[in-house]
Amino acid sequence: MNITKEDILAKVNSYDILNHYLMPYHKENKLLAARNISNPFLAEKQDTPSFNIFPAMGSDEWRYKDFATDDNGSCFDLVMKLKNISFPEALSTINTDMNLFLDSFTNTPTTIHQKPVIVEKVVNELDKMQTAKRFTITKRGFNTHDWDYWKKFKINKETLDKFNVVALEKYSSYNKEGKPYEIRAFDGRLMYAYDNDQWVKIYKPFDEKKYKFLFLGIKESNYIFGWKHLPEKDDLIFITGGEKDVLCLVSQGYNAITLNSETSNLQDETAEELKKRFKNLIVLYDNDATGVKQSKQLASKYQIHRMELPKIPNNGKDVSDYFAQNGTIETFKVKLQEALKNTIAEAVEEEKVMYNAVELMEMGDVETRYLIEPIFPQKGSAVIAGKPDTGKSQFARQLCIQIALGIKEFIGFEINPIHNKSIYIATEDNLEATRFLLSKQVNGLGEKVKENLRFMFADTMEQEEILIQLENALTEEPADLVVVDSFGDIFKGGDTNNNMAMRNTVKSFDKIAKQHNCLILFVHHINKGAYRVAPGQEHIQGGAGLVQKVRLAIQLSEGEGNIRYFTVVKGNYCPKEYKQNSLVLNFSEQTFLFTNTGKLISTSELGTQPDSFKKEEKFDELENLSNQIFEGKILSYSEFVKRFCDITTKSIPTAKRAHTNLLKLDIIVKVNGAYRLTNYNMDCSESEEDNDDIAF
């Protein structure tokens, strides 16, 4: 049988092939996109690894590339080059190494495996008619890799057998459309099942979160993992947050159960039965924001103890992570005794809102702290707004990048981060667009990306889900800046003119910002009617409700060519000069980066308001000002400009605009290339200067 490329890709995707053959060159079970490793084709390791894999734009294919050596190609090219073999030989090698069985008309494996145990489960006669509920699992014996995996969590064989945890070679079922599918555990990739009578829960430890767990069959309602293994009576039981946590605690000699999830409700009758059977009930959930919140609510509702683990290295959050990171049983027991001594069911903590003057002054430093000195506050909420294509998103992303890279300044201002970390929540740009924009800006800075910048793609998420995910992300790993792009997508309310709805949306994010001591920056739009007028906070969509609640509001406006104007339209504690004047920036179309030109321009001079000469200045005021400027004399254009600036202290462009307005209002008149008041009747000598001769 001749194996083709299409035959291979029908069985396994290009990512799995790349990951399989690159395993000896990286320490993780799963190689992430853009995670640099040393080039496998080189005899010596690279001092600065520059080889990575990535999904090709516009297709499902994964490829590899080394930006230092320019090595690049497909998964098949990788195998050919690694093994120094031809293309047909590469196809055959992949088939053999990954157990695809494409060269055999039987199901005899090409390598030796323990004989599979096939278990087909059909729930009942009614469910036989429901194809999607049918499934098949193929078990395999545990090997050294399996024991190594479970052993690191201090989970023993006795517990795995007791809870019927089995290793899988593959499983198959039907999708919602009734089409069959099969998932295999290729070459060393670990896959398990919590095997029950009528259903199983698939567990793939190293897959992405959304693919890590899967239920097959029909699970009974209100199922509680570990319930059937509980003793009739005992001293202590843990209510914890997952199956692996139960296995971990049971292996240490404790009783434990878990609900379907930390956010699942414990039934009243279940809680009452547990209280009758056990002297002490202790809720032990994850250390993240959701786990802490839910454990407090559960403890408060049922008057039971709650326990929190010490801080776990490498962002660990649950009890299995605790033991995997070398947490000791002795320390665990100390924390347990502390939990038992504490008052049962401590109330859910509420944010303190009342302070006396002494408490306030004892808090220490009263100086305003800035993330970007002296404009962006260190914590709270802010908004940057502008019309489309002004570069708002690029501006916000550039700020995230420079904080994450440890660059000390941004558009001429000093950056004062605590963590050198940032998060960008994208509700508009997808993964491919973000990768392109990110690469443009990072390359423009002459830097390489760091893990300090994280992206959340939230185009399908509601506000509540975004808030939960953000809370968890900041709890696990703090950040200095969070950008939400854009505000319109996370606004919860049908009317942007509803001040209360606007304030409530900002309030939800502002609370997180203050709890985690970071700044949340919203990217937003201005009203269409304000596209050609001078910047002002009233032009930001949602106006008062939004701007009143944030600490900082910035408007980004277009100038000629690549010029952009950075205007602070609201800034608590921001210096006055940056409120009255706009910063002139240059925006590069090649790198999508902003740079400071070092120039300031009066904000009042921006925009082209129609009939501004009638609206901004009253006729009498202009006439009086003209009398002061001319003093009965004839002035050249340049003399007028100079005297206007001297008297009003305004800028030259404002003087020129005033000169035009005075001519339109017929307050002054041009005579022989010079200018005088219209009501001035003396004969005038000619001035040697003319408007066209003055270089401004």
XYZ file of C-alpha atoms in Angstrom:
696
model
C 0.000 0.000 0.000
C 1.395 3.422 -1.008
C 0.941 5.937 1.796
C 0.151 9.515 0.791
C 0.407 12.816 2.602
C -3.391 12.975 2.643
C -3.588 9.535 4.287
C -1.307 10.749 7.080
C -3.195 13.998 7.679
C -6.512 12.141 7.749
C -5.229 10.269 10.804
C -3.140 12.884 12.594
C -2.756 16.647 12.235
C 0.431 18.545 11.403
C 0.738 19.931 14.945
C 0.866 16.440 16.480
C 3.557 15.385 14.016
C 5.708 18.444 14.786
C 5.208 18.061 18.526
C 6.033 14.328 18.393
C 9.363 14.733 16.611
C 10.379 17.855 18.533
C 9.773 16.290 21.971
C 13.496 15.529 22.524
C 14.223 19.240 22.076
C 11.782 20.724 24.568
C 10.959 19.917 28.177
C 7.178 20.141 27.974
C 4.683 17.533 26.883
C 3.162 20.054 24.526
C 5.120 22.629 22.522
C 3.249 25.930 22.368
C 3.117 28.209 19.361
C 5.919 30.804 19.271
C 7.708 29.107 22.204
C 11.346 29.241 21.075
C 13.520 26.136 21.383
C 17.018 25.373 20.140
C 17.213 24.492 16.447
C 17.145 20.641 16.243
C 19.135 20.695 12.983
C 22.202 22.282 14.604
C 24.983 20.275 16.235
C 25.214 22.665 19.204
C 22.465 24.351 21.168
C 21.739 27.961 20.284
C 22.690 30.545 22.897
C 19.465 32.339 22.037
C 16.846 29.773 20.893
C 15.003 31.006 17.808
C 13.241 27.899 16.452
C 9.459 27.619 16.896
C 6.246 26.281 15.397
C 3.181 28.247 14.361
C -0.190 27.850 12.599
C 0.020 29.131 9.036
C -2.383 31.963 8.305
C -5.411 31.003 6.249
C -5.058 27.236 6.787
C -5.026 24.546 9.472
C -1.412 23.620 8.740
C 1.287 23.994 11.385
C 4.835 24.772 10.245
C 8.252 25.422 11.760
C 10.653 28.334 11.350
C 13.970 29.508 12.769
C 14.288 33.294 12.495
C 18.059 33.118 12.973
C 18.914 30.466 10.372
C 15.801 30.861 8.184
C 15.113 27.103 8.388
C 11.408 26.640 7.692
C 8.993 24.086 6.331
C 6.157 21.643 6.914
C 5.935 18.743 9.358
C 7.050 16.422 6.542
C 10.063 18.637 5.798
C 10.979 18.408 9.474
C 10.969 14.597 9.476
C 12.902 14.440 6.194
C 15.579 16.812 7.493
C 15.818 15.274 10.984
C 16.081 11.715 9.669
C 17.917 12.599 6.427
C 15.370 10.586 4.406
C 13.214 11.057 1.322
C 9.598 12.185 1.283
C 8.125 8.641 0.845
C 10.417 7.424 3.610
C 9.199 10.237 5.839
C 5.581 9.186 5.270
C 6.423 5.610 6.179
C 8.366 6.707 9.262
C 5.484 8.827 10.544
C 3.077 5.951 9.970
C 5.273 3.569 11.974
C 6.329 5.959 14.749
C 2.815 7.233 15.411
C 1.025 3.871 15.067
C -1.277 4.959 12.256
C -1.522 1.402 10.791
C -1.837 2.754 7.245
C 0.340 0.006 5.763
C -1.750 -2.836 7.165
C -5.155 -4.254 6.288
C -5.480 -5.642 9.807
C -5.419 -3.895 13.131
C -2.186 -5.576 14.164
C 0.028 -2.843 15.660
C 3.440 -2.276 14.064
C 4.946 -2.047 17.540
C 4.331 -4.211 20.580
C 1.565 -3.068 22.938
C -0.346 -4.713 25.695
C -3.403 -6.386 24.188
C -6.212 -3.786 24.179
C -9.278 -4.297 26.296
C -12.360 -3.134 24.356
C -15.316 -1.966 26.429
C -18.457 -0.874 24.568
C -21.172 0.675 26.693
C -24.781 1.204 25.729
C -26.729 2.920 28.458
C -30.223 1.421 28.059
C -32.787 0.493 25.443
C -33.961 4.071 25.071
C -30.455 5.407 24.679
C -29.694 2.873 21.960
C -31.741 5.157 19.767
C -29.549 8.075 20.722
C -26.391 7.498 18.737
C -24.565 10.396 20.339
C -24.720 8.652 23.737
C -22.817 5.580 22.557
C -19.086 5.356 23.005
C -16.195 2.944 23.031
C -13.008 3.107 25.096
C -9.854 1.079 24.535
C -7.919 0.609 27.763
C -4.228 -0.083 28.084
C -1.983 -1.061 30.949
C -0.206 1.586 33.033
C 3.437 2.136 32.073
C 6.319 4.008 33.703
C 5.183 7.331 32.227
C 1.760 6.891 33.834
C 3.201 6.047 37.239
C 5.602 8.999 37.023
C 2.716 11.326 36.248
C 0.480 10.264 39.153
C 3.378 9.804 41.561
C 4.316 13.492 41.428
C 0.898 14.310 42.966
C 1.499 11.702 45.700
C -1.333 9.587 44.234
C -0.762 5.860 44.677
C -1.823 2.765 42.711
C -4.244 1.646 45.395
C -6.224 4.880 45.071
C -6.227 4.754 41.256
C -7.593 1.213 41.360
C -10.127 2.094 44.043
C -11.559 4.938 41.958
C -11.329 2.964 38.709
C -8.952 5.355 36.945
C -7.839 3.687 33.697
C -5.274 4.549 31.030
C -6.614 4.819 27.479
C -5.211 3.956 24.107
C -8.151 5.552 22.330
C -11.840 6.338 22.564
C -14.569 6.852 19.982
C -18.056 8.293 19.961
C -20.389 10.380 17.813
C -20.623 14.151 17.490
C -23.819 16.185 17.652
C -24.473 15.541 13.981
C -24.268 11.802 14.561
C -20.946 11.413 12.756
C -18.425 8.994 14.310
C -15.005 10.144 15.457
C -11.998 8.566 17.150
C -9.303 10.059 19.361
C -6.000 8.245 19.912
C -3.267 8.763 22.468
C -0.287 8.984 20.145
C 3.134 7.844 21.333
C 3.494 8.800 24.943
C 0.635 11.280 25.155
C -1.202 10.511 28.362
C -4.957 9.959 28.334
C -7.128 8.567 31.139
C -10.736 7.897 32.031
C -12.650 8.001 35.301
C -14.643 4.880 34.476
C -18.204 4.594 35.797
C -20.922 2.063 35.062
C -22.782 3.976 32.386
C -20.431 6.815 31.495
C -16.818 7.940 31.621
C -15.019 11.219 32.115
C -12.021 11.535 29.790
C -8.968 13.292 31.226
C -6.120 14.488 28.964
C -3.621 16.182 31.319
C -1.570 18.086 28.754
C -4.261 19.268 26.352
C -5.628 22.793 26.248
C -8.161 23.567 28.957
C -11.214 23.259 26.704
C -10.097 19.807 25.483
C -8.765 18.498 28.804
C -12.050 16.968 30.021
C -14.898 15.248 28.194
C -17.944 13.274 29.355
C -19.080 10.265 27.293
C -22.409 8.563 27.969
C -25.060 9.836 30.358
C -23.932 11.026 33.765
C -26.500 10.936 36.531
C -27.628 14.268 37.920
C -26.015 15.573 41.109
C -23.214 13.019 40.776
C -20.535 13.426 43.464
C -17.122 11.920 42.769
C -15.871 9.930 45.758
C -19.263 9.590 47.467
C -19.552 5.814 47.124
C -16.123 5.321 48.723
C -16.948 7.239 51.911
C -17.118 5.412 55.259
C -20.367 5.362 57.172
C -18.912 7.644 59.858
C -15.580 9.357 60.450
C -13.935 12.398 61.963
C -13.135 14.488 58.889
C -14.058 14.973 55.223
C -12.813 17.420 52.576
C -15.056 18.973 49.929
C -12.590 19.852 47.201
C -12.488 21.126 43.642
C -11.697 18.218 41.288
C -11.233 14.489 40.831
C -7.429 14.669 40.972
C -7.645 16.586 44.253
C -9.860 13.845 45.696
C -7.355 11.176 44.615
C -4.544 13.195 46.159
C -6.295 13.598 49.523
C -7.449 9.978 49.655
C -3.870 8.839 48.966
C -2.850 10.849 52.050
C -5.417 9.024 54.173
C -8.263 11.555 54.155
C -11.893 11.291 53.068
C -12.748 13.577 50.145
C -15.432 14.320 47.579
C -15.867 16.826 44.768
C -18.939 18.337 43.170
C -19.154 18.776 39.411
C -17.207 22.028 39.771
C -16.355 24.686 42.338
C -19.345 26.713 41.178
C -21.782 23.797 41.587
C -24.238 23.948 44.449
C -24.162 21.537 47.363
C -27.678 20.232 47.951
C -29.111 20.956 51.421
C -29.947 17.306 52.058
C -26.438 16.265 51.030
C -24.890 18.783 53.418
C -27.109 17.558 56.239
C -26.168 13.921 55.617
C -22.457 14.768 55.595
C -22.828 16.597 58.909
C -24.449 13.533 60.459
C -21.699 11.210 59.229
C -18.608 13.400 59.819
C -17.608 15.548 62.791
C -15.773 18.121 60.672
C -16.480 19.262 57.135
C -13.753 21.314 55.443
C -14.044 23.006 52.054
C -10.679 23.128 50.255
C -10.951 24.812 46.868
C -8.381 26.349 44.529
C -6.291 29.339 45.590
C -7.582 31.441 42.666
C -10.257 34.122 42.935
C -13.126 31.816 41.981
C -12.044 29.115 44.419
C -11.633 31.527 47.336
C -14.970 33.201 46.669
C -16.905 29.952 46.262
C -15.315 28.305 49.297
C -16.256 31.270 51.491
C -19.832 31.184 50.265
C -20.099 27.430 50.799
C -18.575 27.650 54.278
C -20.865 30.509 55.244
C -24.024 28.865 53.938
C -23.521 25.491 55.655
C -21.530 26.604 58.695
C -18.463 24.493 57.912
C -14.717 25.045 58.069
C -12.659 26.250 55.135
C -8.954 25.798 54.501
C -6.537 27.728 52.295
C -3.252 26.296 51.113
C -0.002 28.270 51.343
C 1.210 30.014 48.190
C 2.253 27.370 45.676
C 5.247 27.907 43.313
C 4.812 28.069 39.520
C 1.261 29.425 39.781
C -0.020 26.279 41.484
C -3.527 26.617 42.844
C -4.926 23.309 44.142
C -3.952 20.561 46.565
C -2.540 18.310 43.840
C -0.337 21.213 42.695
C 0.721 21.670 46.308
C 2.116 18.148 46.557
C 3.496 18.237 42.993
C 5.537 21.321 43.983
C 7.089 19.451 46.916
C 4.629 20.615 49.544
C 5.015 18.476 52.654
C 2.334 16.568 54.517
C 3.621 18.152 57.732
C 2.898 21.684 56.497
C -0.441 20.504 55.136
C -1.395 19.176 58.572
C -0.427 22.485 60.191
C -2.716 24.382 57.813
C -5.457 21.846 58.504
C -5.191 22.363 62.267
C -5.316 26.125 61.762
C -8.507 25.722 59.735
C -10.097 23.554 62.419
C -9.231 26.089 65.134
C -10.705 29.023 63.218
C -14.297 30.037 63.804
C -16.602 27.976 61.638
C -17.978 29.699 58.585
C -16.126 32.988 58.589
C -18.243 35.566 56.854
C -17.509 36.422 53.263
C -15.088 39.325 53.455
C -16.512 42.668 52.461
C -14.445 45.552 51.193
C -13.805 48.074 53.944
C -15.421 51.389 53.103
C -15.177 53.349 56.373
C -11.849 54.779 57.628
C -11.040 57.417 60.212
C -8.508 60.191 59.546
C -5.765 58.542 61.589
C -6.087 55.292 59.611
C -5.812 57.220 56.370
C -2.666 59.077 57.427
C -1.052 55.900 58.759
C -1.256 54.328 55.308
C 2.029 56.049 54.466
C 2.932 57.724 51.180
C 0.238 60.184 50.098
C 1.894 61.090 46.801
C 0.042 60.085 43.649
C 1.624 57.016 42.071
C 1.834 56.747 38.308
C 2.285 53.836 35.950
C 3.322 56.335 33.269
C 4.654 59.493 34.953
C 2.818 61.918 35.246
C -0.308 60.934 33.299
C -1.380 57.295 33.679
C -2.245 56.378 37.299
C -0.854 53.177 38.811
C -4.298 51.721 39.501
C -7.903 52.359 38.630
C -9.530 52.716 35.228
C -8.861 54.884 32.188
C -10.122 55.248 28.621
C -8.468 56.141 25.332
C -10.916 57.179 22.612
C -10.817 58.373 19.040
C -12.410 57.940 15.675
C -11.637 54.828 13.575
C -8.113 54.400 12.144
C -6.409 56.815 14.506
C -4.369 53.954 15.968
C -6.047 53.606 19.387
C -5.515 49.837 19.533
C -1.918 50.101 18.314
C -1.250 52.762 20.964
C -2.663 50.573 23.752
C -0.898 47.438 22.484
C 2.414 49.310 22.222
C 2.063 50.373 25.849
C 1.397 46.739 26.872
C 4.428 45.557 24.903
C 6.825 48.144 26.323
C 5.741 47.407 29.905
C 6.190 43.653 29.327
C 9.602 44.138 27.686
C 10.881 46.261 30.555
C 11.376 49.354 28.375
C 11.698 52.336 30.695
C 9.847 54.971 28.687
C 6.747 55.376 26.540
C 6.225 58.329 24.152
C 8.735 60.281 26.217
C 7.303 59.507 29.657
C 8.812 57.289 32.343
C 7.249 53.857 32.959
C 7.086 52.802 36.638
C 5.857 49.175 36.625
C 5.800 46.836 39.607
C 5.627 43.518 37.758
C 6.641 44.366 34.156
C 3.561 42.430 33.039
C 0.452 43.285 31.056
C -2.719 41.681 29.688
C -4.466 42.566 26.425
C -8.146 41.578 26.140
C -9.082 41.494 22.454
C -12.778 41.521 21.595
C -12.309 42.546 17.957
C -8.978 41.269 16.566
C -8.659 37.487 16.296
C -5.558 35.406 16.960
C -4.141 35.722 13.431
C -4.604 39.501 13.255
C -3.100 39.950 16.706
C -0.060 37.850 15.796
C 0.532 40.039 12.739
C 0.127 43.329 14.617
C 2.219 42.112 17.547
C 5.075 41.016 15.299
C 5.058 44.393 13.507
C 5.338 46.359 16.731
C 7.840 44.069 18.481
C 10.082 43.976 15.404
C 9.762 47.760 15.115
C 11.101 48.059 18.647
C 13.964 45.711 17.762
C 12.981 43.366 20.589
C 11.807 39.784 21.110
C 8.516 38.848 22.732
C 8.327 37.780 26.375
C 5.783 35.751 28.301
C 5.098 38.839 30.424
C 2.463 39.900 27.890
C -0.668 37.744 27.824
C -3.615 37.946 25.419
C -7.221 37.014 26.130
C -9.348 36.509 23.007
C -12.836 37.362 24.186
C -14.817 37.962 21.010
C -17.447 35.368 22.032
C -17.417 36.079 25.782
C -19.957 38.024 27.807
C -18.945 40.653 30.350
C -19.399 38.316 33.333
C -17.174 35.647 31.798
C -14.487 38.207 30.947
C -14.546 39.485 34.518
C -14.139 35.960 35.919
C -11.306 35.105 33.535
C -9.554 38.410 34.258
C -9.944 37.965 38.014
C -8.421 34.492 37.784
C -5.586 35.654 35.519
C -4.619 38.499 37.861
C -4.855 36.260 40.919
C -2.563 33.672 39.352
C -0.146 36.233 37.923
C -0.430 39.976 38.664
C -0.040 42.635 35.979
C 0.567 46.387 35.824
C -1.760 47.091 32.915
C -4.875 45.486 31.450
C -6.157 46.773 28.103
C -9.777 46.080 27.132
C -10.182 46.531 23.378
C -12.886 47.568 23.003
C -15.254 49.020 25.602
C -18.293 48.757 23.334
C -18.034 44.962 23.287
C -17.968 44.574 27.068
C -20.593 47.242 27.812
C -23.589 45.618 29.457
C -26.591 47.710 28.545
C -28.587 48.573 25.481
C -28.190 52.343 25.627
C -24.758 53.991 25.746
C -26.470 57.209 26.855
C -27.619 55.485 30.034
C -25.249 56.959 32.616
C -26.051 54.334 35.246
C -25.356 51.423 32.868
C -22.098 53.063 31.807
C -20.981 53.639 35.385
C -21.871 50.085 36.418
C -19.786 48.619 33.609
C -16.760 50.703 34.562
C -17.376 49.967 38.242
C -17.117 46.186 37.707
C -13.688 46.493 36.087
C -12.561 49.314 38.359
C -13.113 47.077 41.389
C -10.790 44.431 39.938
C -8.190 47.099 39.108
C -8.140 48.370 42.686
C -8.086 44.882 44.219
C -5.107 43.874 42.074
C -3.345 47.252 42.123
C -3.294 47.663 38.345
C -4.596 50.020 35.665
C -7.375 48.925 33.308
C -7.384 50.922 30.058
C -10.488 50.814 27.857
C -10.177 51.425 24.115
C -13.288 53.280 22.954
C -14.780 55.534 20.270
C -15.843 59.167 20.034
C -19.175 60.345 18.677
C -19.339 60.797 14.903
C -20.376 64.408 15.334
C -17.050 65.122 17.041
C -14.763 63.888 14.254
C -13.820 67.426 13.166
C -13.951 69.363 16.422
C -11.421 70.012 19.146
C -10.989 67.133 21.668
C -13.202 67.128 24.749
C -14.489 64.584 27.231
C -18.059 65.249 26.131
C -17.216 63.706 22.741
C -16.418 60.238 24.112
C -19.286 57.811 23.543
C -21.219 57.346 26.749
C -20.054 60.790 27.813
C -20.749 61.621 31.427
C -21.456 58.107 32.716
C -18.164 56.757 31.428
C -15.846 59.743 31.840
C -17.021 60.594 35.344
C -16.148 57.104 36.586
C -12.649 56.695 35.084
C -9.607 58.464 36.528
C -8.097 59.300 33.139
C -9.618 59.981 29.726
C -7.470 60.457 26.622
C -8.509 61.362 23.105
C -6.330 60.418 20.144
C -6.893 62.648 17.108
C -5.592 62.702 13.541
C -3.427 65.428 12.145
C -1.933 65.774 8.682
C -0.180 62.683 7.333
C 1.105 60.507 10.184
C 0.635 63.130 12.885
C -1.536 62.195 15.871
C -2.548 64.388 18.805
C -2.561 62.928 22.314
C -4.985 64.923 24.463
C -5.807 64.458 28.145
C -9.489 65.426 28.335
C -9.772 64.257 31.945
C -6.921 63.542 34.314
C -7.152 63.382 38.072
C -3.872 64.784 39.413
C -2.514 65.190 35.861
C -0.392 68.385 35.421
C -2.295 71.318 33.955
C -0.014 71.674 30.946
C -1.120 68.280 29.624
C -4.776 69.207 30.007
C -4.507 72.487 28.144
C -2.100 71.288 25.463
C -1.968 68.229 23.229
C 1.125 66.143 22.658
C 2.128 65.853 18.994
C 2.993 62.230 18.104
C 4.200 60.555 14.954
C 2.596 57.248 13.930
C 4.518 54.854 11.692
C 2.473 52.933 9.130
C 5.354 50.443 8.828
C 5.849 49.509 12.494
C 2.502 50.658 13.978
C 4.505 52.488 16.658
C 4.042 55.966 18.132
C 6.941 58.308 18.849
C 7.011 61.696 20.544
C 7.887 64.688 18.340
C 8.611 66.765 21.451
C 5.991 69.332 20.466
C 2.896 70.549 22.301
C -0.020 72.378 20.710
C -2.870 74.183 22.400
C -5.840 71.824 22.478
C -8.195 74.674 21.626
C -6.445 75.001 18.269
C -7.328 71.467 17.167
C -10.396 70.749 15.061
C -12.284 72.773 12.493
C -15.533 73.794 14.102
C -17.958 75.327 11.594
C -18.660 79.006 12.237
C -16.134 78.961 15.043
C -15.452 82.684 14.594
C -19.066 83.350 15.604
C -19.258 80.808 18.403
C -15.912 81.245 20.135
C -15.543 85.016 20.221
C -18.134 87.698 20.572
C -18.080 90.635 18.188
C -17.583 93.218 20.920
C -14.678 91.314 22.442
C -12.987 91.109 19.058
C -13.534 94.804 18.407
C -12.058 95.762 21.790
C -9.105 93.436 21.251
C -8.523 94.960 17.801
C -8.452 98.471 19.290
C -5.732 97.344 21.726
C -3.695 95.724 18.958
C -3.834 98.518 16.376
C -3.898 101.593 18.702
C -4.826 103.747 15.735
C -1.904 102.472 13.656
C -1.518 100.579 10.392
C 0.124 97.176 10.918
C 1.668 94.632 8.639
C 0.508 91.026 8.899
C 3.554 90.023 10.914
C 3.177 93.015 13.221
C -0.443 92.058 13.885
C 0.528 88.481 14.708
C 3.266 89.606 17.097
C 1.070 92.128 18.924
C -1.833 89.620 19.155
C 0.457 87.039 20.789
C 1.980 89.611 23.143
C -1.397 90.887 24.338
C -3.320 87.583 24.544
C -0.348 85.215 25.267
C -1.883 82.844 22.726
C -0.056 81.007 19.958
C 0.813 82.130 16.425
C -1.779 79.814 14.754
C -4.471 81.336 16.987
C -3.329 84.824 15.960
C -3.573 83.905 12.264
C -7.052 82.469 12.780
C -8.109 85.623 14.651
C -6.785 87.786 11.785
C -8.958 85.863 9.315
C -12.007 86.205 11.579
C -11.470 89.952 11.922
C -11.428 90.317 8.136
C -14.619 88.235 7.790
C -16.365 90.343 10.429
C -15.188 93.496 8.684
C -13.516 94.757 11.863
C -10.257 95.256 9.974
C -9.565 95.933 6.330
C -6.585 95.425 4.028
C -5.059 98.596 2.576
C -2.055 98.511 0.218
C -0.739 95.239 1.633
C -1.164 96.310 5.291
C -4.116 96.301 7.725
C -6.046 98.874 9.737
C -9.296 99.137 11.651
C -12.299 99.563 9.365
C -13.460 102.672 11.255
C -10.001 104.298 10.958
C -10.318 107.297 8.595
C -6.800 108.711 8.376
C -4.830 108.535 5.170
C -2.389 105.715 5.519
C 1.096 105.383 4.182
C 1.928 102.087 2.529
C 3.638 99.375 4.503
C 6.533 97.647 2.855
C 5.501 94.270 4.206
C 2.801 92.073 2.809
C 1.202 88.862 3.998
C 2.806 86.863 1.217
C 6.256 87.990 2.273
C 6.008 86.664 5.830
C 7.331 83.159 6.456
C 5.292 81.366 9.133
